[in-house]
Amino acid sequence: MKKLPLALSLLFLFFCGISSPAQSRIAIPSYQDPGSSQWNGWQALGSSSVGIMIVNLNNGDDLSYYPGVDRAIRNARKKGIFVVGYVYTGYGHRDPAVVRRKVDAVFRNYLVDGIFFDEVPTDCVAKNTFAGSNYLYYQGLADHVRQSQSGGRIVILNPGTQPNDDCWMSIANILVTSESSSLADYVENYQPESWFHRYPPERFWHIVYAVSSPAQLNDVIALSLKRGAGWVYVTDRDDGNPYDQPPSYWSLEGSEVAQQAVQAPYASFRPRSSDNNGNPLAGQVSFRWRSVNGTKWQIFLDSDGNGRTGYRGSTTGLALGADYLIEAAADGSARLLRYTGSGSDWDWNEVPSHARIFFLDAGVNLIELDANALGSARALDYQIRALEMPGKTLFTSMVMPVSLDSTAYAFDIEDHGQN
């Protein structure tokens, strides 16, 4: 099977903080036939940790239909795992008509959620023999995917390294921006680009193979979180074929991800506007995340950038001074509170904010509220906490920022039907 190309850029670990911190899910280069023992081993972790699997039949060149493959794909999707087909593109040198035929065969034979395009060049704007530019080449392929089948709308591009601009992001739902041959390679040869922070973690996928021990596994996952990758795959398989079977520590990798009860959090700001009739619409702040478990959620907001003011408490995991708190629950209730205490006491007053929670898909939560309810704040740091009733803390995310001065483009891949 073809391997993803290796990242070859140059910047050390200490500069990795440019991207927004993330919580991760596992996306698997599952390059064994669906229904095989290897495929079943990967899938066994379930959707609490695994989010994406790839169907790769003879490097995407096997156009035949196999009932067993069909059953395995449907079983994975019923468990809440996205399944995408594999097609290689030869770095833009493969005839796009041939590539489209491969895409058509995947959609004709199997119910999948999209396509993983391998061998994508790093340079988006370079000339292309078939389409004038690499961008137009892959834009045409992405359009073909999204027009081919209802639900077949996820496009993953794999340059395998860090492009120096965000050109690919208007085409891809997910971009593979790192595939490293060891922990050392991942630490030393990954270059975070300045544009990464403009996009939510769920848009980026990091892969690291030949990671020999559980301790190194933990190091990779921690570093991928700091680098803003919402999708990760780590294996101890080496570069002979790192995707031939699950790693020896597969269960541990699953538990490391599954215990992150708040996954792929992302916050955004929409400025004041008006509707079609000219009526004013208030500016909105929104918070979205995938919730693995919990029936109640708290979002702690630091609106003044001062960790010595607001609620600091003694509860596990809180690393900011919270001036505001959003409380929401699985029953659909949501409200905003302002802190009125002295730092450690639980003293809050409710603030009118039109706060509301939406459940976009199974386990995907979205909270919106009026931005003016937060006073004159121009930026926020926030942490999301998942709880079980009556108040047991399950998980608290790391601190993440959101600007209230600018907007960011989000490319949603949630809300797909399972059949």
GROMACS .gro file of C-alpha atoms in nm:
model
  419
    1MET     CA    1   0.000   0.000   0.000
    2LYS     CA    2   0.116   0.354  -0.065
    3LYS     CA    3   0.246   0.542   0.238
    4LEU     CA    4   0.168   0.902   0.310
    5PRO     CA    5   0.463   1.130   0.223
    6LEU     CA    6   0.689   1.231   0.511
    7ALA     CA    7   0.689   1.581   0.656
    8LEU     CA    8   1.017   1.758   0.576
    9SER     CA    9   0.993   2.103   0.731
   10LEU     CA   10   1.222   2.255   0.996
   11LEU     CA   11   1.114   2.401   1.329
   12PHE     CA   12   1.159   2.283   1.683
   13LEU     CA   13   0.904   2.189   1.946
   14PHE     CA   14   0.905   2.520   2.132
   15PHE     CA   15   0.741   2.701   1.841
   16CYS     CA   16   0.451   2.457   1.821
   17GLY     CA   17   0.215   2.687   2.013
   18ILE     CA   18   0.106   2.886   1.706
   19SER     CA   19  -0.190   2.657   1.643
   20SER     CA   20  -0.491   2.641   1.871
   21PRO     CA   21  -0.478   2.361   2.129
   22ALA     CA   22  -0.708   2.070   2.052
   23GLN     CA   23  -0.867   1.759   2.183
   24SER     CA   24  -0.821   1.469   1.945
   25ARG     CA   25  -0.993   1.177   1.777
   26ILE     CA   26  -0.831   0.896   1.586
   27ALA     CA   27  -0.832   0.885   1.207
   28ILE     CA   28  -0.687   0.560   1.076
   29PRO     CA   29  -0.494   0.490   0.755
   30SER     CA   30  -0.665   0.150   0.765
   31TYR     CA   31  -0.495   0.006   0.459
   32GLN     CA   32  -0.627  -0.348   0.499
   33ASP     CA   33  -0.947  -0.484   0.349
   34PRO     CA   34  -1.264  -0.396   0.541
   35GLY     CA   35  -1.380  -0.708   0.725
   36SER     CA   36  -1.026  -0.842   0.769
   37SER     CA   37  -0.892  -0.914   1.117
   38GLN     CA   38  -0.680  -0.600   1.097
   39TRP     CA   39  -0.976  -0.379   0.999
   40ASN     CA   40  -1.190  -0.530   1.274
   41GLY     CA   41  -0.910  -0.470   1.524
   42TRP     CA   42  -0.891  -0.103   1.431
   43GLN     CA   43  -1.269  -0.064   1.441
   44ALA     CA   44  -1.305  -0.239   1.775
   45LEU     CA   45  -1.231   0.077   1.973
   46GLY     CA   46  -1.559   0.229   1.853
   47SER     CA   47  -1.659   0.590   1.795
   48SER     CA   48  -1.562   0.711   2.143
   49SER     CA   49  -1.208   0.732   2.006
   50VAL     CA   50  -1.214   0.639   1.635
   51GLY     CA   51  -1.370   0.892   1.399
   52ILE     CA   52  -1.242   0.806   1.049
   53MET     CA   53  -1.133   0.491   0.864
   54ILE     CA   54  -1.007   0.461   0.506
   55VAL     CA   55  -1.110   0.196   0.252
   56ASN     CA   56  -0.802   0.120   0.042
   57LEU     CA   57  -0.851  -0.168  -0.202
   58ASN     CA   58  -0.531  -0.220  -0.402
   59ASN     CA   59  -0.429   0.146  -0.373
   60GLY     CA   60  -0.777   0.246  -0.481
   61ASP     CA   61  -0.746   0.067  -0.817
   62ASP     CA   62  -0.970  -0.231  -0.739
   63LEU     CA   63  -1.306  -0.129  -0.884
   64SER     CA   64  -1.492  -0.450  -0.797
   65TYR     CA   65  -1.774  -0.485  -0.548
   66TYR     CA   66  -1.728  -0.718  -0.249
   67PRO     CA   67  -2.024  -0.796  -0.021
   68GLY     CA   68  -1.796  -0.852   0.278
   69VAL     CA   69  -1.634  -0.512   0.230
   70ASP     CA   70  -1.977  -0.354   0.201
   71ARG     CA   71  -2.091  -0.513   0.529
   72ALA     CA   72  -1.778  -0.401   0.712
   73ILE     CA   73  -1.816  -0.042   0.591
   74ARG     CA   74  -2.181  -0.030   0.693
   75ASN     CA   75  -2.099  -0.175   1.035
   76ALA     CA   76  -1.834   0.091   1.093
   77ARG     CA   77  -2.071   0.371   0.990
   78LYS     CA   78  -2.347   0.235   1.214
   79LYS     CA   79  -2.102   0.270   1.503
   80GLY     CA   80  -2.063   0.639   1.421
   81ILE     CA   81  -1.730   0.614   1.234
   82PHE     CA   82  -1.681   0.805   0.909
   83VAL     CA   83  -1.553   0.585   0.625
   84VAL     CA   84  -1.381   0.737   0.321
   85GLY     CA   85  -1.244   0.582   0.004
   86TYR     CA   86  -0.877   0.601  -0.100
   87VAL     CA   87  -0.766   0.743  -0.435
   88TYR     CA   88  -0.411   0.851  -0.519
   89THR     CA   89  -0.345   1.146  -0.748
   90GLY     CA   90   0.028   1.130  -0.829
   91TYR     CA   91   0.088   1.484  -0.698
   92GLY     CA   92  -0.144   1.624  -0.961
   93HIS     CA   93   0.015   1.429  -1.250
   94ARG     CA   94  -0.254   1.159  -1.272
   95ASP     CA   95  -0.520   1.217  -1.536
   96PRO     CA   96  -0.820   1.362  -1.349
   97ALA     CA   97  -1.055   1.161  -1.570
   98VAL     CA   98  -0.894   0.845  -1.433
   99VAL     CA   99  -0.918   0.978  -1.078
  100ARG     CA  100  -1.287   1.058  -1.124
  101ARG     CA  101  -1.352   0.703  -1.248
  102LYS     CA  102  -1.192   0.567  -0.930
  103VAL     CA  103  -1.409   0.801  -0.720
  104ASP     CA  104  -1.720   0.694  -0.911
  105ALA     CA  105  -1.640   0.327  -0.849
  106VAL     CA  106  -1.610   0.385  -0.474
  107PHE     CA  107  -1.949   0.558  -0.459
  108ARG     CA  108  -2.108   0.305  -0.693
  109ASN     CA  109  -1.997   0.007  -0.483
  110TYR     CA  110  -2.010   0.133  -0.125
  111LEU     CA  111  -2.187   0.381   0.102
  112VAL     CA  112  -1.898   0.601   0.216
  113ASP     CA  113  -1.870   0.952   0.355
  114GLY     CA  114  -1.615   1.091   0.113
  115ILE     CA  115  -1.271   1.046  -0.040
  116PHE     CA  116  -0.912   1.056   0.087
  117PHE     CA  117  -0.693   1.194  -0.191
  118ASP     CA  118  -0.333   1.077  -0.147
  119GLU     CA  119  -0.016   1.217  -0.304
  120VAL     CA  120  -0.118   1.582  -0.301
  121PRO     CA  121   0.152   1.842  -0.377
  122THR     CA  122   0.240   2.096  -0.112
  123ASP     CA  123   0.224   2.390  -0.353
  124CYS     CA  124  -0.139   2.473  -0.423
  125VAL     CA  125  -0.081   2.743  -0.683
  126ALA     CA  126   0.184   2.572  -0.898
  127LYS     CA  127   0.106   2.505  -1.263
  128ASN     CA  128  -0.073   2.184  -1.352
  129THR     CA  129  -0.076   2.019  -1.694
  130PHE     CA  130  -0.441   1.915  -1.672
  131ALA     CA  131  -0.609   2.212  -1.507
  132GLY     CA  132  -0.384   2.514  -1.522
  133SER     CA  133  -0.298   2.501  -1.152
  134ASN     CA  134  -0.288   2.244  -0.875
  135TYR     CA  135  -0.569   2.431  -0.703
  136LEU     CA  136  -0.803   2.393  -1.001
  137TYR     CA  137  -0.705   2.027  -1.041
  138TYR     CA  138  -0.804   1.939  -0.685
  139GLN     CA  139  -1.099   2.176  -0.676
  140GLY     CA  140  -1.244   1.986  -0.971
  141LEU     CA  141  -1.192   1.655  -0.793
  142ALA     CA  142  -1.345   1.785  -0.469
  143ASP     CA  143  -1.647   1.919  -0.656
  144HIS     CA  144  -1.689   1.580  -0.821
  145VAL     CA  145  -1.687   1.408  -0.480
  146ARG     CA  146  -1.948   1.641  -0.335
  147GLN     CA  147  -2.173   1.615  -0.638
  148SER     CA  148  -2.146   1.238  -0.674
  149GLN     CA  149  -2.352   1.117  -0.381
  150SER     CA  150  -2.569   1.259  -0.109
  151GLY     CA  151  -2.360   1.238   0.206
  152GLY     CA  152  -2.037   1.184   0.012
  153ARG     CA  153  -1.897   1.522   0.102
  154ILE     CA  154  -1.582   1.475   0.312
  155VAL     CA  155  -1.267   1.555   0.116
  156ILE     CA  156  -0.931   1.480   0.278
  157LEU     CA  157  -0.614   1.602   0.105
  158ASN     CA  158  -0.276   1.457   0.195
  159PRO     CA  159   0.030   1.667   0.121
  160GLY     CA  160   0.181   1.503   0.429
  161THR     CA  161   0.370   1.817   0.526
  162GLN     CA  162   0.301   2.180   0.609
  163PRO     CA  163   0.196   2.403   0.314
  164ASN     CA  164   0.317   2.759   0.349
  165ASP     CA  165  -0.029   2.905   0.289
  166ASP     CA  166  -0.391   2.802   0.345
  167CYS     CA  167  -0.486   2.759  -0.021
  168TRP     CA  168  -0.592   2.395   0.025
  169MET     CA  169  -0.830   2.478   0.309
  170SER     CA  170  -1.101   2.608   0.077
  171ILE     CA  171  -1.111   2.263  -0.084
  172ALA     CA  172  -1.044   2.013   0.195
  173ASN     CA  173  -1.247   1.931   0.501
  174ILE     CA  174  -0.932   1.782   0.653
  175LEU     CA  175  -0.568   1.836   0.561
  176VAL     CA  176  -0.290   1.593   0.656
  177THR     CA  177  -0.015   1.833   0.761
  178SER     CA  178   0.223   1.585   0.922
  179GLU     CA  179   0.331   1.229   0.867
  180SER     CA  180   0.643   1.157   1.064
  181SER     CA  181   0.868   0.853   1.087
  182SER     CA  182   0.932   0.874   1.464
  183LEU     CA  183   0.873   1.085   1.772
  184ALA     CA  184   1.207   1.258   1.712
  185ASP     CA  185   1.108   1.339   1.354
  186TYR     CA  186   0.776   1.479   1.472
  187VAL     CA  187   0.944   1.693   1.740
  188GLU     CA  188   1.228   1.828   1.528
  189ASN     CA  189   1.100   1.845   1.171
  190TYR     CA  190   0.752   1.988   1.201
  191GLN     CA  191   0.706   2.353   1.107
  192PRO     CA  192   0.385   2.518   1.233
  193GLU     CA  193   0.276   2.777   0.979
  194SER     CA  194   0.133   3.110   1.088
  195TRP     CA  195  -0.202   3.039   0.920
  196PHE     CA  196  -0.278   2.720   1.115
  197HIS     CA  197  -0.442   2.909   1.402
  198ARG     CA  198  -0.714   3.044   1.170
  199TYR     CA  199  -0.882   2.702   1.149
  200PRO     CA  200  -1.032   2.466   1.407
  201PRO     CA  201  -0.842   2.152   1.511
  202GLU     CA  202  -1.085   1.922   1.328
  203ARG     CA  203  -0.938   2.046   0.999
  204PHE     CA  204  -0.591   1.894   1.067
  205TRP     CA  205  -0.464   1.534   1.086
  206HIS     CA  206  -0.123   1.425   1.216
  207ILE     CA  207   0.022   1.076   1.167
  208VAL     CA  208   0.333   0.944   1.341
  209TYR     CA  209   0.468   0.591   1.293
  210ALA     CA  210   0.757   0.389   1.444
  211VAL     CA  211   0.662   0.523   1.788
  212SER     CA  212   0.806   0.241   1.993
  213SER     CA  213   0.663   0.269   2.342
  214PRO     CA  214   0.349   0.373   2.533
  215ALA     CA  215   0.547   0.658   2.686
  216GLN     CA  216   0.630   0.791   2.339
  217LEU     CA  217   0.266   0.742   2.239
  218ASN     CA  218   0.162   0.974   2.521
  219ASP     CA  219   0.424   1.227   2.413
  220VAL     CA  220   0.295   1.228   2.053
  221ILE     CA  221  -0.068   1.271   2.156
  222ALA     CA  222   0.021   1.554   2.394
  223LEU     CA  223   0.226   1.730   2.127
  224SER     CA  224  -0.043   1.686   1.861
  225LEU     CA  225  -0.289   1.854   2.096
  226LYS     CA  226  -0.058   2.152   2.144
  227ARG     CA  227  -0.011   2.176   1.768
  228GLY     CA  228  -0.384   2.197   1.708
  229ALA     CA  229  -0.445   1.863   1.536
  230GLY     CA  230  -0.798   1.735   1.594
  231TRP     CA  231  -0.719   1.403   1.423
  232VAL     CA  232  -0.426   1.179   1.511
  233TYR     CA  233  -0.291   0.832   1.442
  234VAL     CA  234   0.010   0.685   1.622
  235THR     CA  235   0.160   0.340   1.560
  236ASP     CA  236   0.469   0.141   1.650
  237ARG     CA  237   0.470  -0.020   1.306
  238ASP     CA  238   0.778   0.084   1.109
  239ASP     CA  239   0.823   0.232   0.763
  240GLY     CA  240   0.824  -0.109   0.592
  241ASN     CA  241   0.444  -0.080   0.607
  242PRO     CA  242   0.323   0.114   0.909
  243TYR     CA  243  -0.043   0.066   0.816
  244ASP     CA  244  -0.063  -0.311   0.790
  245GLN     CA  245  -0.223  -0.369   1.132
  246PRO     CA  246  -0.310  -0.188   1.456
  247PRO     CA  247  -0.023  -0.093   1.687
  248SER     CA  248   0.060  -0.313   1.984
  249TYR     CA  249  -0.069  -0.044   2.223
  250TRP     CA  250  -0.396   0.010   2.033
  251SER     CA  251  -0.623  -0.021   2.337
  252LEU     CA  252  -0.410   0.229   2.526
  253GLU     CA  253  -0.418   0.473   2.234
  254GLY     CA  254  -0.795   0.445   2.226
  255SER     CA  255  -0.829   0.508   2.597
  256GLU     CA  256  -0.591   0.807   2.581
  257VAL     CA  257  -0.825   0.968   2.328
  258ALA     CA  258  -1.156   0.846   2.467
  259GLN     CA  259  -1.085   0.994   2.810
  260GLN     CA  260  -1.087   1.338   2.648
  261ALA     CA  261  -1.459   1.383   2.712
  262VAL     CA  262  -1.446   1.719   2.531
  263GLN     CA  263  -1.308   1.664   2.182
  264ALA     CA  264  -1.229   1.906   1.896
  265PRO     CA  265  -1.356   2.220   2.072
  266TYR     CA  266  -1.383   2.530   1.858
  267ALA     CA  267  -1.512   2.879   1.930
  268SER     CA  268  -1.601   3.150   1.680
  269PHE     CA  269  -1.743   3.501   1.667
  270ARG     CA  270  -2.004   3.644   1.429
  271PRO     CA  271  -2.025   4.026   1.433
  272ARG     CA  272  -2.346   4.228   1.438
  273SER     CA  273  -2.539   4.216   1.112
  274SER     CA  274  -2.894   4.243   0.978
  275ASP     CA  275  -3.148   4.006   0.831
  276ASN     CA  276  -3.304   4.023   0.484
  277ASN     CA  277  -3.552   4.282   0.608
  278GLY     CA  278  -3.287   4.509   0.755
  279ASN     CA  279  -3.359   4.414   1.115
  280PRO     CA  280  -3.048   4.418   1.335
  281LEU     CA  281  -2.898   4.089   1.451
  282ALA     CA  282  -2.680   4.081   1.761
  283GLY     CA  283  -2.321   3.961   1.740
  284GLN     CA  284  -2.288   3.598   1.846
  285VAL     CA  285  -2.022   3.390   2.018
  286SER     CA  286  -2.045   3.015   1.962
  287PHE     CA  287  -1.871   2.715   2.115
  288ARG     CA  288  -1.878   2.373   1.953
  289TRP     CA  289  -1.728   2.043   2.060
  290ARG     CA  290  -1.777   1.671   2.040
  291SER     CA  291  -1.898   1.535   2.371
  292VAL     CA  292  -1.800   1.174   2.438
  293ASN     CA  293  -1.989   1.164   2.765
  294GLY     CA  294  -2.149   1.387   3.025
  295THR     CA  295  -2.497   1.531   3.069
  296LYS     CA  296  -2.394   1.878   3.186
  297TRP     CA  297  -2.131   2.119   3.057
  298GLN     CA  298  -1.963   2.430   3.193
  299ILE     CA  299  -1.764   2.676   2.983
  300PHE     CA  300  -1.539   2.899   3.194
  301LEU     CA  301  -1.461   3.234   3.028
  302ASP     CA  302  -1.170   3.464   3.112
  303SER     CA  303  -1.268   3.799   2.957
  304ASP     CA  304  -0.990   4.021   3.097
  305GLY     CA  305  -0.686   3.802   3.034
  306ASN     CA  306  -0.594   3.813   3.402
  307GLY     CA  307  -0.565   3.477   3.572
  308ARG     CA  308  -0.559   3.644   3.914
  309THR     CA  309  -0.914   3.778   3.881
  310GLY     CA  310  -1.244   3.592   3.856
  311TYR     CA  311  -1.318   3.242   3.977
  312ARG     CA  312  -1.004   3.038   4.027
  313GLY     CA  313  -1.139   2.769   4.253
  314SER     CA  314  -0.966   2.453   4.363
  315THR     CA  315  -1.128   2.210   4.123
  316THR     CA  316  -0.913   1.990   3.902
  317GLY     CA  317  -0.801   2.124   3.567
  318LEU     CA  318  -0.914   2.487   3.583
  319ALA     CA  319  -0.621   2.700   3.461
  320LEU     CA  320  -0.771   3.048   3.418
  321GLY     CA  321  -0.956   3.316   3.612
  322ALA     CA  322  -1.319   3.284   3.505
  323ASP     CA  323  -1.513   3.610   3.481
  324TYR     CA  324  -1.814   3.438   3.319
  325LEU     CA  325  -1.955   3.088   3.312
  326ILE     CA  326  -2.187   2.919   3.064
  327GLU     CA  327  -2.390   2.631   3.206
  328ALA     CA  328  -2.576   2.394   2.975
  329ALA     CA  329  -2.730   2.051   3.002
  330ALA     CA  330  -2.859   1.761   2.798
  331ASP     CA  331  -3.216   1.876   2.871
  332GLY     CA  332  -3.159   2.175   2.642
  333SER     CA  333  -3.111   2.439   2.911
  334ALA     CA  334  -2.835   2.701   2.883
  335ARG     CA  335  -2.749   3.024   3.064
  336LEU     CA  336  -2.467   3.274   3.112
  337LEU     CA  337  -2.347   3.376   3.460
  338ARG     CA  338  -2.111   3.653   3.576
  339TYR     CA  339  -1.875   3.589   3.867
  340THR     CA  340  -1.937   3.805   4.173
  341GLY     CA  341  -1.727   3.620   4.429
  342SER     CA  342  -1.379   3.669   4.571
  343GLY     CA  343  -1.192   3.399   4.381
  344SER     CA  344  -1.267   3.064   4.545
  345ASP     CA  345  -1.634   3.082   4.644
  346TRP     CA  346  -1.904   2.969   4.399
  347ASP     CA  347  -2.091   3.299   4.364
  348TRP     CA  348  -2.248   3.376   4.024
  349ASN     CA  349  -2.534   3.592   3.893
  350GLU     CA  350  -2.721   3.516   3.573
  351VAL     CA  351  -2.678   3.758   3.280
  352PRO     CA  352  -2.938   3.793   3.000
  353SER     CA  353  -2.767   3.652   2.689
  354HIS     CA  354  -3.015   3.443   2.486
  355ALA     CA  355  -2.786   3.146   2.551
  356ARG     CA  356  -2.899   2.825   2.384
  357ILE     CA  357  -2.757   2.481   2.315
  358PHE     CA  358  -2.805   2.276   1.999
  359PHE     CA  359  -2.726   1.909   1.944
  360LEU     CA  360  -2.608   1.905   1.583
  361ASP     CA  361  -2.539   1.533   1.562
  362ALA     CA  362  -2.496   1.248   1.807
  363GLY     CA  363  -2.243   1.386   2.055
  364VAL     CA  364  -2.185   1.720   1.878
  365ASN     CA  365  -2.285   2.020   2.090
  366LEU     CA  366  -2.312   2.387   1.993
  367ILE     CA  367  -2.376   2.675   2.233
  368GLU     CA  368  -2.454   3.028   2.109
  369LEU     CA  369  -2.507   3.351   2.301
  370ASP     CA  370  -2.510   3.726   2.244
  371ALA     CA  371  -2.158   3.869   2.238
  372ASN     CA  372  -2.268   4.196   2.403
  373ALA     CA  373  -2.358   3.998   2.717
  374LEU     CA  374  -1.984   3.967   2.777
  375GLY     CA  375  -1.939   4.341   2.810
  376SER     CA  376  -1.650   4.505   2.627
  377ALA     CA  377  -1.437   4.192   2.598
  378ARG     CA  378  -1.236   4.177   2.273
  379ALA     CA  379  -1.098   3.828   2.332
  380LEU     CA  380  -1.163   3.532   2.558
  381ASP     CA  381  -0.976   3.235   2.697
  382TYR     CA  382  -1.204   2.943   2.772
  383GLN     CA  383  -1.215   2.590   2.909
  384ILE     CA  384  -1.497   2.341   2.860
  385ARG     CA  385  -1.582   2.097   3.138
  386ALA     CA  386  -1.796   1.784   3.106
  387LEU     CA  387  -1.987   1.664   3.412
  388GLU     CA  388  -2.229   1.393   3.513
  389MET     CA  389  -2.526   1.480   3.728
  390PRO     CA  390  -2.534   1.580   4.006
  391GLY     CA  391  -2.194   1.741   3.951
  392LYS     CA  392  -1.914   1.490   3.907
  393THR     CA  393  -1.638   1.633   3.682
  394LEU     CA  394  -1.544   1.397   3.399
  395PHE     CA  395  -1.297   1.608   3.200
  396THR     CA  396  -1.177   1.965   3.165
  397SER     CA  397  -1.026   2.083   2.838
  398MET     CA  398  -0.707   2.284   2.815
  399VAL     CA  399  -0.725   2.663   2.784
  400MET     CA  400  -0.817   2.786   2.435
  401PRO     CA  401  -0.853   3.137   2.289
  402VAL     CA  402  -1.118   3.305   2.078
  403SER     CA  403  -1.108   3.656   1.929
  404LEU     CA  404  -1.418   3.876   1.937
  405ASP     CA  405  -1.268   4.105   1.673
  406SER     CA  406  -1.249   3.867   1.380
  407THR     CA  407  -1.426   3.574   1.224
  408ALA     CA  408  -1.291   3.236   1.113
  409TYR     CA  409  -1.397   2.998   0.840
  410ALA     CA  410  -1.528   2.662   0.959
  411PHE     CA  411  -1.589   2.368   0.726
  412ASP     CA  412  -1.830   2.134   0.902
  413ILE     CA  413  -1.812   1.759   0.846
  414GLU     CA  414  -2.068   1.660   1.107
  415ASP     CA  415  -2.430   1.554   1.070
  416HIS     CA  416  -2.407   1.256   0.837
  417GLY     CA  417  -2.667   0.984   0.816
  418GLN     CA  418  -2.585   0.626   0.911
  419ASN     CA  419  -2.729   0.350   0.698
   0.00000   0.00000   0.00000
